[in-house]
XYZ file of C-alpha atoms in Angstrom:
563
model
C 0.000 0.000 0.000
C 3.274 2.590 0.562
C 4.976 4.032 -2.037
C 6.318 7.503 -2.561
C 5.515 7.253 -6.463
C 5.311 10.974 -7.520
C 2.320 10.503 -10.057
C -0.289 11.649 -8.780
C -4.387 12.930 -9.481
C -4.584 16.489 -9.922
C -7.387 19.066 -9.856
C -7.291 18.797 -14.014
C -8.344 14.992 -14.134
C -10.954 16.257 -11.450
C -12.569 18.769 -13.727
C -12.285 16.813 -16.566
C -14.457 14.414 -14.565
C -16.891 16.964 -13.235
C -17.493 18.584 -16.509
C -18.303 15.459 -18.708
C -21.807 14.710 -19.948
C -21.584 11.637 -18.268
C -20.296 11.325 -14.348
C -19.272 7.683 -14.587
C -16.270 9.357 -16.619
C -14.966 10.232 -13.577
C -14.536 6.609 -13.080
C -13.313 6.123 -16.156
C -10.737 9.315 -15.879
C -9.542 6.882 -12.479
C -9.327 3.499 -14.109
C -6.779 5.691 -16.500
C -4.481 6.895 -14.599
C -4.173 3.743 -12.807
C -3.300 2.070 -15.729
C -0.447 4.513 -16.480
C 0.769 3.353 -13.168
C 0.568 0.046 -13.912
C 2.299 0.601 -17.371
C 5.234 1.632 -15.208
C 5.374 -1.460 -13.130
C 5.584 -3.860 -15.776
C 8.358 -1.850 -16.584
C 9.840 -2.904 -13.087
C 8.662 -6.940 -13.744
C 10.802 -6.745 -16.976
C 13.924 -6.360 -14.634
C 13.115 -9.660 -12.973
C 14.413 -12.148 -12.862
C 12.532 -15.745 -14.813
C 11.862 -17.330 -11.800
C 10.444 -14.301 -10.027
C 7.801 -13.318 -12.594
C 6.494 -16.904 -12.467
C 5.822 -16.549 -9.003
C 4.321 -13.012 -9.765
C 2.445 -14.995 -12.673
C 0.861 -17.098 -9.662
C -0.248 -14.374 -7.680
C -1.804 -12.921 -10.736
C -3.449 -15.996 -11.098
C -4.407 -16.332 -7.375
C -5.973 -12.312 -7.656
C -8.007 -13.755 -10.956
C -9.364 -16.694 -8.317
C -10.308 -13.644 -5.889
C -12.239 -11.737 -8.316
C -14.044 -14.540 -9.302
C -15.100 -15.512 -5.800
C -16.139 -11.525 -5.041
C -18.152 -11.480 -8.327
C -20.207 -14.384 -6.833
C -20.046 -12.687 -4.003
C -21.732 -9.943 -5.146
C -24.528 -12.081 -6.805
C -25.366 -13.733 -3.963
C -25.411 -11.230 -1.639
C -27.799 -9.293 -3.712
C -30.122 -12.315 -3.914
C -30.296 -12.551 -0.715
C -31.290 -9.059 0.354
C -33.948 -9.181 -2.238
C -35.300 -12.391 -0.976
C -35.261 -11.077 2.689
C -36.492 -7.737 1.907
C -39.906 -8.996 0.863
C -39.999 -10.842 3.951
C -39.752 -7.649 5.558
C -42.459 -5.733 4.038
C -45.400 -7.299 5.812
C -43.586 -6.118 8.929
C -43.394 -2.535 7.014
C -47.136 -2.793 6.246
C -47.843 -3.520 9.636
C -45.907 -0.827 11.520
C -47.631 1.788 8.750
C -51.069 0.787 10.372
C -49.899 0.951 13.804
C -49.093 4.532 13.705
C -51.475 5.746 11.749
C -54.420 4.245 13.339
C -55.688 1.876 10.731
C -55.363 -0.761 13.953
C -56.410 -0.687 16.997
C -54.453 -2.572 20.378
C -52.385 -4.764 18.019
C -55.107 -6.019 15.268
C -56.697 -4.621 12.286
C -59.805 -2.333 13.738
C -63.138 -3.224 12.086
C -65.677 -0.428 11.744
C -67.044 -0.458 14.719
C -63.814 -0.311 16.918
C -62.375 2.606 15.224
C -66.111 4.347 15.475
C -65.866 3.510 19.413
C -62.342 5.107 19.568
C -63.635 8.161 17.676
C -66.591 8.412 20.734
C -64.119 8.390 22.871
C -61.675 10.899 21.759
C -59.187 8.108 21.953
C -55.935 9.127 19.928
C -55.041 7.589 16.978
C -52.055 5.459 16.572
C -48.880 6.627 17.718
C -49.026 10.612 17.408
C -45.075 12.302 16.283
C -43.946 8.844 15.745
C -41.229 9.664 13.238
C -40.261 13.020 14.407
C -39.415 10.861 16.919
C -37.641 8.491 15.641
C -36.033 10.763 13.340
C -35.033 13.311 16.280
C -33.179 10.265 18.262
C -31.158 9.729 15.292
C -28.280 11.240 16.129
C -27.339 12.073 12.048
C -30.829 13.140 11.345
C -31.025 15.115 14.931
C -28.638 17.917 13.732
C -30.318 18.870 10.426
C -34.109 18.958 12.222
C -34.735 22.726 13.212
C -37.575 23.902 15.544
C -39.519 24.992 12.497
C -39.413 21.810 10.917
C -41.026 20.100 13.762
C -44.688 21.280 12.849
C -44.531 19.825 9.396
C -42.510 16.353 10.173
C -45.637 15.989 12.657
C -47.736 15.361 9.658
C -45.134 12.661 8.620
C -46.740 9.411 7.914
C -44.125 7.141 6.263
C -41.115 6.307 5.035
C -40.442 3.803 2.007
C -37.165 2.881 0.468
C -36.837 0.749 -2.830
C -33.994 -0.180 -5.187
C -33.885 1.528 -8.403
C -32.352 -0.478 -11.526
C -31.846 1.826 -14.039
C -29.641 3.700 -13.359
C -28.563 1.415 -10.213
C -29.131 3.750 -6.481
C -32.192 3.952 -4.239
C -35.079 6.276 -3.653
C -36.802 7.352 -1.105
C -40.282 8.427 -0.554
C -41.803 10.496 2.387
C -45.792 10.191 2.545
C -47.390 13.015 4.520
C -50.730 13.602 5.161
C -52.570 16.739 4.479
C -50.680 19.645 5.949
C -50.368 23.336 5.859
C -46.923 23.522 4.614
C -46.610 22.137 1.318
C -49.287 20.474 -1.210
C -46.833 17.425 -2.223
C -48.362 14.333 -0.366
C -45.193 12.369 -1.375
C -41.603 13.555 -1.385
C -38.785 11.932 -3.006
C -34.855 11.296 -3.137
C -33.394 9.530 -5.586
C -29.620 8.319 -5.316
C -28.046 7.199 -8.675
C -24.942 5.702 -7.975
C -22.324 4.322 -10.599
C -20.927 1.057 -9.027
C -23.160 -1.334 -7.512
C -21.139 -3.228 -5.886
C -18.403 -0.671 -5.118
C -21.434 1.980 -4.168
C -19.893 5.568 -5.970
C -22.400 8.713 -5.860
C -23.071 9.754 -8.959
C -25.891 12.256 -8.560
C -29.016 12.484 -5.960
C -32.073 13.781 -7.074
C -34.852 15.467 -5.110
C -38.470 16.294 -4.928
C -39.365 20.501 -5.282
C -41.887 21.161 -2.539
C -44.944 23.026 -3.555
C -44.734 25.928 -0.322
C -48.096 27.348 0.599
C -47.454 30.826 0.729
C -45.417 31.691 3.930
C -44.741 29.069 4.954
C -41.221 27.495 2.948
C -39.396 26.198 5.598
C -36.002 26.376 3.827
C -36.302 30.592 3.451
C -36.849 33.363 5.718
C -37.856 36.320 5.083
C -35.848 39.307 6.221
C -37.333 43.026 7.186
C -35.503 46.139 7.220
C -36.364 49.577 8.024
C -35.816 52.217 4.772
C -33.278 54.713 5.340
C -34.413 57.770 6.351
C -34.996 60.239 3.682
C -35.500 57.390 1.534
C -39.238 58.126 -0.507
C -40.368 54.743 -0.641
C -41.726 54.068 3.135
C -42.043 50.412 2.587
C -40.317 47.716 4.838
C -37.123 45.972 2.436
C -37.620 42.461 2.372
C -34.931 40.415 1.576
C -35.231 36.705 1.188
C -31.737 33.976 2.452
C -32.045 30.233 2.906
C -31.805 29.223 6.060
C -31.419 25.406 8.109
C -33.809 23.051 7.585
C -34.157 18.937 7.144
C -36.368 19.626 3.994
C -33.260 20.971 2.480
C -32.305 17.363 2.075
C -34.489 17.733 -0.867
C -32.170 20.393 -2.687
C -29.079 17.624 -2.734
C -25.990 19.397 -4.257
C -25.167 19.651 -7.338
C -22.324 18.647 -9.405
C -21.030 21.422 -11.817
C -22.355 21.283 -15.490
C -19.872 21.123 -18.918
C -17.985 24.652 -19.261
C -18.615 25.422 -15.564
C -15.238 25.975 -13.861
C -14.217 24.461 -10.233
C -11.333 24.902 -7.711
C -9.953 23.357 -5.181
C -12.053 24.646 -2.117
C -14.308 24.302 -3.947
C -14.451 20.957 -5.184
C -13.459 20.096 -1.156
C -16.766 21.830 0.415
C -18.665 19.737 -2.450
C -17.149 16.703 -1.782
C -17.944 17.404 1.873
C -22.001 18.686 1.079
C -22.435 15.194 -0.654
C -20.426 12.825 1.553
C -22.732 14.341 4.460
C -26.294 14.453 2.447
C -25.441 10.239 1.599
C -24.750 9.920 5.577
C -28.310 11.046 5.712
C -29.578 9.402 3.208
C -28.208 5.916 4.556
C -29.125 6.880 7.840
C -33.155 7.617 6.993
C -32.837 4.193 4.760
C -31.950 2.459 7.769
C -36.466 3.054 8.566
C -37.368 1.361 5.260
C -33.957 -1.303 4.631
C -32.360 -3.563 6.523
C -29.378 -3.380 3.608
C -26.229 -2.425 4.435
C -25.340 -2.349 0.828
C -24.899 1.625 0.359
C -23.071 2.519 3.773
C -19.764 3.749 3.044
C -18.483 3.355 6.356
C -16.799 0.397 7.808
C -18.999 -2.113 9.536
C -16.764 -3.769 12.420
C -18.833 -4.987 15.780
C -19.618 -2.566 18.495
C -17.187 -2.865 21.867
C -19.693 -3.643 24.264
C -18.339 -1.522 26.944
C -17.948 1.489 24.651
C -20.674 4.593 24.670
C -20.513 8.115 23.349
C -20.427 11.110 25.389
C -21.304 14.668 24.696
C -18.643 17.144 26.033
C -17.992 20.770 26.054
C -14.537 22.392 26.301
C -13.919 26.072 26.219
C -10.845 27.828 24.471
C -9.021 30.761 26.208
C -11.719 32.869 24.066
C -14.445 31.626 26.408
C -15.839 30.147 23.052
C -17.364 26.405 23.759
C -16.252 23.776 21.695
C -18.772 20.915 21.087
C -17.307 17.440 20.841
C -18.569 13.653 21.049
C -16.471 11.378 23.448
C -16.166 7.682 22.241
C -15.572 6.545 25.452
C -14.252 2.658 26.024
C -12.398 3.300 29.211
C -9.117 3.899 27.883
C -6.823 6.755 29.449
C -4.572 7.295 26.673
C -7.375 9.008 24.318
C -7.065 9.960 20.304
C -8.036 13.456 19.659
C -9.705 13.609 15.737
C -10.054 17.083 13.656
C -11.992 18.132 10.437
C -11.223 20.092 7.862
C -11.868 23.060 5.944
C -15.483 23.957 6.621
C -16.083 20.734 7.943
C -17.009 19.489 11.666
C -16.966 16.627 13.550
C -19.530 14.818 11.944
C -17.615 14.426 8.555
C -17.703 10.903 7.327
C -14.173 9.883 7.652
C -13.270 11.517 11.192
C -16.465 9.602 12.369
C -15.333 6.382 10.858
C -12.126 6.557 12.247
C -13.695 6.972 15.693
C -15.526 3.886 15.553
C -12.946 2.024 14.368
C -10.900 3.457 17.642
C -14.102 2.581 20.166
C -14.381 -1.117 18.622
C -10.438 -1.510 19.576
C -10.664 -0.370 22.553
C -9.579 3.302 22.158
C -11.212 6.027 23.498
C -11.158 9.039 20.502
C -12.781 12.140 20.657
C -13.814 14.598 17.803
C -14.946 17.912 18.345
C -15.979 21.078 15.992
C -13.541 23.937 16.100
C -14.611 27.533 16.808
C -17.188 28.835 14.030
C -17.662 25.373 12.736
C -20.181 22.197 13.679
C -21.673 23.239 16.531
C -19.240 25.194 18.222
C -19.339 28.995 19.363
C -17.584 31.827 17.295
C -17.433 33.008 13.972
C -15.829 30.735 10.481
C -12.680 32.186 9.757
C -10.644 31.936 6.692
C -7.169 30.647 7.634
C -7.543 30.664 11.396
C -4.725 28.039 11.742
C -2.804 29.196 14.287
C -6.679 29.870 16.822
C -7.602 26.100 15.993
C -3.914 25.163 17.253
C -5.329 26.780 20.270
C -8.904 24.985 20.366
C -7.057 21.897 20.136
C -4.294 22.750 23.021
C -7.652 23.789 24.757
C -9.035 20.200 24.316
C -5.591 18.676 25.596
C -5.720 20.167 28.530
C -8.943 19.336 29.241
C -8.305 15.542 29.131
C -4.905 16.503 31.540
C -6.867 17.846 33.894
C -9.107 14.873 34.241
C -6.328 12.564 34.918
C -6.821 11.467 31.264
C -3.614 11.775 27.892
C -4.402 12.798 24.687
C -1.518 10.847 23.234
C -2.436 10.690 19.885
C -3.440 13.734 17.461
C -5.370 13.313 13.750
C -6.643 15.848 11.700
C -7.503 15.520 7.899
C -6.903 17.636 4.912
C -6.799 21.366 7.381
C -6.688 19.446 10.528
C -3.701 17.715 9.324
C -2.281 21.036 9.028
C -3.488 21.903 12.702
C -2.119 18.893 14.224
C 1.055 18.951 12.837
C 1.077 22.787 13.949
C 0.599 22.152 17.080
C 3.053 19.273 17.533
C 5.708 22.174 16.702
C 4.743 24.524 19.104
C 3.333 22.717 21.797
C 5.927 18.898 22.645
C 3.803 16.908 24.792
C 1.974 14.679 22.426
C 3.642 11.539 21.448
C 2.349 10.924 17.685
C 0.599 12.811 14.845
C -1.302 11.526 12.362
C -1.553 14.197 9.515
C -4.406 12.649 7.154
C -4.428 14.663 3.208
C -2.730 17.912 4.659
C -1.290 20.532 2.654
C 1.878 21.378 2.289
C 2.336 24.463 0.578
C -0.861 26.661 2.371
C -0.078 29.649 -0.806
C -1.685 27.350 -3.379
C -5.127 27.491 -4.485
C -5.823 30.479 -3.439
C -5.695 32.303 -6.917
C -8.153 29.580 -8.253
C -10.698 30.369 -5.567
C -9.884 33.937 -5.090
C -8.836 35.050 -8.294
C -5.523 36.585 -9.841
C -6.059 39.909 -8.190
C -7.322 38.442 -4.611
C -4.576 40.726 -3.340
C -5.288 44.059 -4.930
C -9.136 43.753 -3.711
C -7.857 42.743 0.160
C -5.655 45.766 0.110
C -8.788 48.159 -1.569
C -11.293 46.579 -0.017
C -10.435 44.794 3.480
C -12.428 42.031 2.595
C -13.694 39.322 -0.171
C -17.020 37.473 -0.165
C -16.874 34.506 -0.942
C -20.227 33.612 -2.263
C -22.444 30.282 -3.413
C -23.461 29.554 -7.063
C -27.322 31.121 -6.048
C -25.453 34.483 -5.066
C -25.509 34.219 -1.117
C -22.718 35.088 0.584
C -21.006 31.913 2.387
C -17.914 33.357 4.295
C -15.872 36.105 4.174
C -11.992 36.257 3.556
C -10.368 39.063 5.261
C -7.019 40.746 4.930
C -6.328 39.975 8.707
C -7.367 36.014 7.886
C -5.509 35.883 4.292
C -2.082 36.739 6.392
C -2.755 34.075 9.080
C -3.039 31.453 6.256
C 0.549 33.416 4.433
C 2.233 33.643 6.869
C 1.626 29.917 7.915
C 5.057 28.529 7.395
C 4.457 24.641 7.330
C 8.214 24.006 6.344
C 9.212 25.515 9.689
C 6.553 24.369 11.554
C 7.371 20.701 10.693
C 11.176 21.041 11.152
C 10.360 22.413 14.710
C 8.535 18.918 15.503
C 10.419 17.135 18.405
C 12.394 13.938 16.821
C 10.649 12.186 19.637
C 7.006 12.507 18.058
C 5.947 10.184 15.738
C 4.510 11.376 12.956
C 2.843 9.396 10.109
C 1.419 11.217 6.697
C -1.198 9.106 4.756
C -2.719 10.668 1.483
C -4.838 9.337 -1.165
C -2.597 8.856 -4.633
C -5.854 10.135 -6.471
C -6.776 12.991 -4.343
C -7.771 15.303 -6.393
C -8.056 18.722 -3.724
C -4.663 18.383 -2.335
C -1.830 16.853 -4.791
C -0.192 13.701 -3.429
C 3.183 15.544 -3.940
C 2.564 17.225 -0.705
C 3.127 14.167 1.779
C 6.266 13.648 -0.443
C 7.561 16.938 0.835
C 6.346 16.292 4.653
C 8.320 12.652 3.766
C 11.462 14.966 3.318
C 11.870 17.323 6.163
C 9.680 15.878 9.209
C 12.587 13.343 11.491
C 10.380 10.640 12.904
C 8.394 10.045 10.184
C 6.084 7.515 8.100
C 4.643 8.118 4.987
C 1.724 5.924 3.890
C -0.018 6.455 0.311
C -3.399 4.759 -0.262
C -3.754 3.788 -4.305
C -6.423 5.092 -6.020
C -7.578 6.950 -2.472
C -9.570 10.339 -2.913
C -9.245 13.384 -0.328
C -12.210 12.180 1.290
C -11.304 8.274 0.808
C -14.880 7.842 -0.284
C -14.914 4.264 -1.111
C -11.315 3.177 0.774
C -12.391 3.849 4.577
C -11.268 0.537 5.505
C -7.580 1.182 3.854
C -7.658 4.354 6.016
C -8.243 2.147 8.755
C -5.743 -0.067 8.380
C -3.066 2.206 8.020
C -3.941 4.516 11.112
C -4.893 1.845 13.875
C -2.020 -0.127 13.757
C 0.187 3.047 13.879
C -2.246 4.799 16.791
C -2.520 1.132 19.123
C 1.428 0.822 19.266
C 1.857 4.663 20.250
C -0.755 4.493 22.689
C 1.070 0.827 23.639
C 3.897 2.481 24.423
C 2.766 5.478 25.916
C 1.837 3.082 28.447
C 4.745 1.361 29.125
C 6.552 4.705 29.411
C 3.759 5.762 31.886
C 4.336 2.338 33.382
C-alpha cells in the first residue's frame, strides 16, 4: 500500500471528470491513470528475474481466483437481500397501520372499533412517531430545526426501494394533508455508478410546492428604509436558512464549461459525503441493507458509549465534541477540515474504528464550525492550534492523555502545527494535509485576490445562487501566508511520531505534498493509499488499516513509558 511514487491525481483529471456529460467518466478518468501506473510497473517486472515473474504470474493468477469468488459474491449477496427484503415488508405494512391508526391494540380495527375510539376521543395510533424516531437519530437530529417540527408531525411514512436503471435507491416520504406544502409524497433519488463498489453519482430530489409563507427552507428578512428614503415600505430580503427539507435540494455537481477549484471541489465533496450519511441513515427506517453505507462495519465494543462534552478555548468560546468513550486513558483526539465538523464521514469512521479496539477518541468542531461557538474564519490556523491545546488540557486535567493527534486535509495542518509549538503529544497523524498553504488560493480567489484585500479589506466569498457563504479578510488571508508549514514541521520534536497518509488520487490536495512532509519531518512515516480520494470515499477501511495499527502501538507504548 506505501509508495512515494510521484504521479499523482490532480485538480485537471478532477474537472475533466466533473465537466463530462456523463459522471461515470470520472470513473473512467480513475481506471486511466491507474493504468499509467501500472504501465510503469511492468516496466519494473521486466527487470526480474525468470523465476520471479512466475511466481508473480501465480499471484496474478491467485488475484483472478479472488475476483471470481467476489463477483459471486456480489450475486449472492444481492439475492439474498432481495429475498429477505420482501420478507420484511409485511412487517413494514404492519408498523404503517400501527401509527397511523388503521389498527387498533395490536389487530386490524373493524368499523365499529375505530367508530368507538372516535366516541371516545381516543388518539389515533402513535401521534409524532417519526419526528421521533427521526429526532433520536443522532445524524438526522442535527439537520431537524424547531420549524421543521410542525410539518414532520404530519409525517406518515417512510419507504425505500432499489432503483435499476440507473442502479441507487429512492426514497419516498408520505405526509398527510398539511399546511406547509401540497406534495403528499416527497422523493430522493440516489443514482450511484458502481453497484457493488457503491460511488455517488448524482441524488435527485423532490421541489416542494410551499403554501405561501410558509417554505421552511427561506426566511424572510425586514428592514427599516433609510431615512430620507421616498419609498416608506419595509425591504424584504429573502436567504435560505437550516432546515431537514433541504435534504431535498441535494448538491449539485457542476455542469460542462462550468469551472471548479480546489475549495471548492473540497466543500462539495464534503455537502455530498454528508447528504449520503443522511440518506443511509433515513434508509436504515425502510432497509435492513447495508449495501450503500460507506463506512466500515466492524462490531460494536460492548463496553464502549458516546459522550457529549464541552470544552472552552481561552476565548471563552465552547467547543462541542462527542467522546467515544471505552475506558481507555490514553485518548485519540480527531479534527476536520476546511469547513467541515466533527460529523464528517471519515473523522467519524475513524472513531468507531478506535471505540471497537478499545480506544477512546474524541472529535470535536472547532470555533465557528459544527456546533461550536464563534465566527468561520478563513485561515484561522494558528486559533484552531489553540482549540485543540484547549481540548488537551482538558483531558490533563481529568487525569486522562491525549496521546495521539489526527486531523484531515486542514486538521492535518493543525495537528502537525501544534506538535511544533506545543511537545507533549507523542504521535501525529496528519491525514491529506497541505503542504504548501499559498496554493489554491488564486483559483478560488482570483488573480487579483490581493489588490481587492488591500482596496477593499475584505472578499465574499459567495455560493453559485449568489448568497454570501464566508468572508476572507485581509487579517485572515495573512494568518493562512504567513503559515510557514516548512518551519513548523522542522520544529517537531524527533521524539514525536509522525505518520502522513494521502490518497494517490486525491484530487483537492496533490499527493506531492506528503512527499515533501516525507522529506523534512525526522520521525516520520509516509503511507499512500492507491487510487484513495481526499475524502477516501470508497477506501475507509484502507484508512483504517493504516492509522490503527500506527495509533494502538503509540498508545502501547505510551503506556509502558507511563508504566
Amino acid at each position: 500500500m506505501s509508495n512515494t511514487n510521484k504521479d499523482a491525481f490532480n485538480v485537471a483529471d478532477l474537472d475533466a471528470a466533473l465537466n463530462a456529460d456523463d459522471r461515470a467518466d470520472l470513473v473512467n478518468v480513475l481506471k486511466n491513470k491507474l493504468q499509467d501506473l501500472a504501465g510503469k510497473h511492468s516496466d519494473v517486472l521486466e527487470n526480474l528475474s525468470i523465476s520471479v515473474r512466475k511466481r508473480v504470474d501465480v499471484l496474478r493468477e491467485i488475484q483472478a481466483h479472488h475476483d471470481e469468488l467476489e463477483a459471486k459474491f456480489f450475486e449472492e449477496r444481492a439475492a439474498l437481500e432481495a429475498k429477505y427484503q420482501k420478507l420484511y415488508q409485511p412487517l413494514y405494512v404492519k408498523r404503517y397501520e400501527i401509527v397511523n391508526g388503521v389498527e387498533v391494540g395490536g389487530a386490524t380495527a373493524d368499523a365499529e372499533s375505530r367508530k368507538q375510539a372516535d366516541n371516545e376521543g381516543e388518539e389515533k395510533g402513535v401521534p409524532d412517531f417519526w419526528l421521533t424516531a427521526m429526532k433520536n437519530n443522532e445524524v438526522l437530529a442535527e439537520e431537524i430545526s424547531e420549524r421543521d417540527e410542525g410539518a414532520l408531525k404530519f409525517l406518515q411514512d417512510i419507504k425505500w426501494s432499489r432503483v435499476e436503471n440507473p442502479k441507487g435507491f429512492k426514497l419516498e416520504f408520505y405526509f398527510d394533508t398539511n399546511p406547509f406544502f401540497k406534495n403528499s409524497i416527497l422523493t430522493k433519488t440516489y443514482h450511484m455508478i458502481d453497484e457493488d463498489e457503491p460511488i455517488l453519482e448524482k441524488a435527485i430530489g423532490t421541489e416542494i410546492e410551499w403554501y405561501p409563507g410558509k417554505c421552511l427552507t427561506q426566511k424572510i428578512l425586514k428592514k427599516k428604509p433609510k431615512k430620507g428614503s421616498k419609498n416608506a415600505k419595509p425591504i424584504t430580503k429573502t436567504e435560505q436558512c437550516e432546515s431537514f427539507f433541504n435534504f431535498f435540494s441535494p448538491p449539485q455537481v457542476p455542469e460542462e464549461d462550468e469551472d471548479i477549484d480546489e475549495d471548492a471541489a473540497e466543500e462539495l465533496q464534503n455537502l455530498m459525503e454528508q447528504d449520503y450519511d443522511i440518506g443511509s441513515s433515513l434508509s436504515s427506517y425502510g432497509n435492513h441493507s447495508t449495501q450503500f453505507k460507506r463506512t466500515t462495519s466492524v462490531a460494536r465494543n460492548p463496553v464502549a458509549m458516546q459522550q457529549k462534552i464541552t470544552i472552552s478555548n481561552k476565548r471563552g468560546e465552547k467547543l462541542f465534541g462527542v467522546l467515544h468513550e471505552t475506558g481507555s486513558a490514553k485518548v485519540a483526539v480527531l479534527c476536520h477540515g476546511f469547513r467541515s465538523s466533527k460529523e464528517y464521514n471519515t473523522i467519524v469512521n475513524l472513531a468507531h474504528v478506535l471505540e471497537n479496539n478499545g480506544i477512546s477518541a474524541f472529535r470535536f468542531d472547532f470555533s465557528g464550525n459544527g456546533e461550536s461557538e464563534g465566527s468561520f474564519l478563513f485561515g484561522n490556523y494558528l486559533s484552531e492550534v489553540e482549540d485543540l491545546r484547549a481540548v488537551t488540557e482538558y483531558f490533563n486535567s481529568v487525569n486522562r492523555a491525549a496521546v495521539v493527534v489526527l486531523g484531515h486535509s486542514k486538521g492535518g495542518n493543525v495537528v502537525l502545527l501544534y506538535a511544533s509549538k506545543y511537545h507533549d503529544i507523542p504521535a501525529v497523524v496528519n491525514v491529506s494535509g497541505r503542504y504548501d498553504l499559498k496554493r489554491g488560493l488564486e483559483e478560488r480567489l482570483g488573480k487579483n485576490f490581493s489588490e481587492r484585500l488591500n482596496k477593499d479589506g475584505y472578499i465574499d466569498i459567495k455560493t453559485r445562487t449568489g448568497e454570501v457563504e464566508y468572508q476572507v479578510t485581509k487579517e485572515s488571508m495573512m494568518d493562512r501566508l504567513n503559515t510557514n508549514m516548512h518551519e513548523a514541521c522542522l520544529s517537531v520534536d524527533k521524539r514525536c511520531r509522525v505518520l502522513t497518509v494521502h490518497g494517490s488520487a486525491d484530487e483537492v490536495i496533490p499527493v506531492e505534498d506528503a512527499l515533501e512532509f516525507a522529506k523534512i519531518i525526522p520521525n516520520h512515516q509516509l503511507q499512500i493509499v492507491e487510487g484513495a480520494n481526499h475524502g477516501y470515499t470508497i477506501h475507509q477501511d484502507e484508512l483504517s488499516s493504516v492509522v490503527l495499527p500506527f495509533i494502538k502501538e503509540c498508545i502501547q507504548q505510551a503506556e509502558d513509558v507511563s508504566e
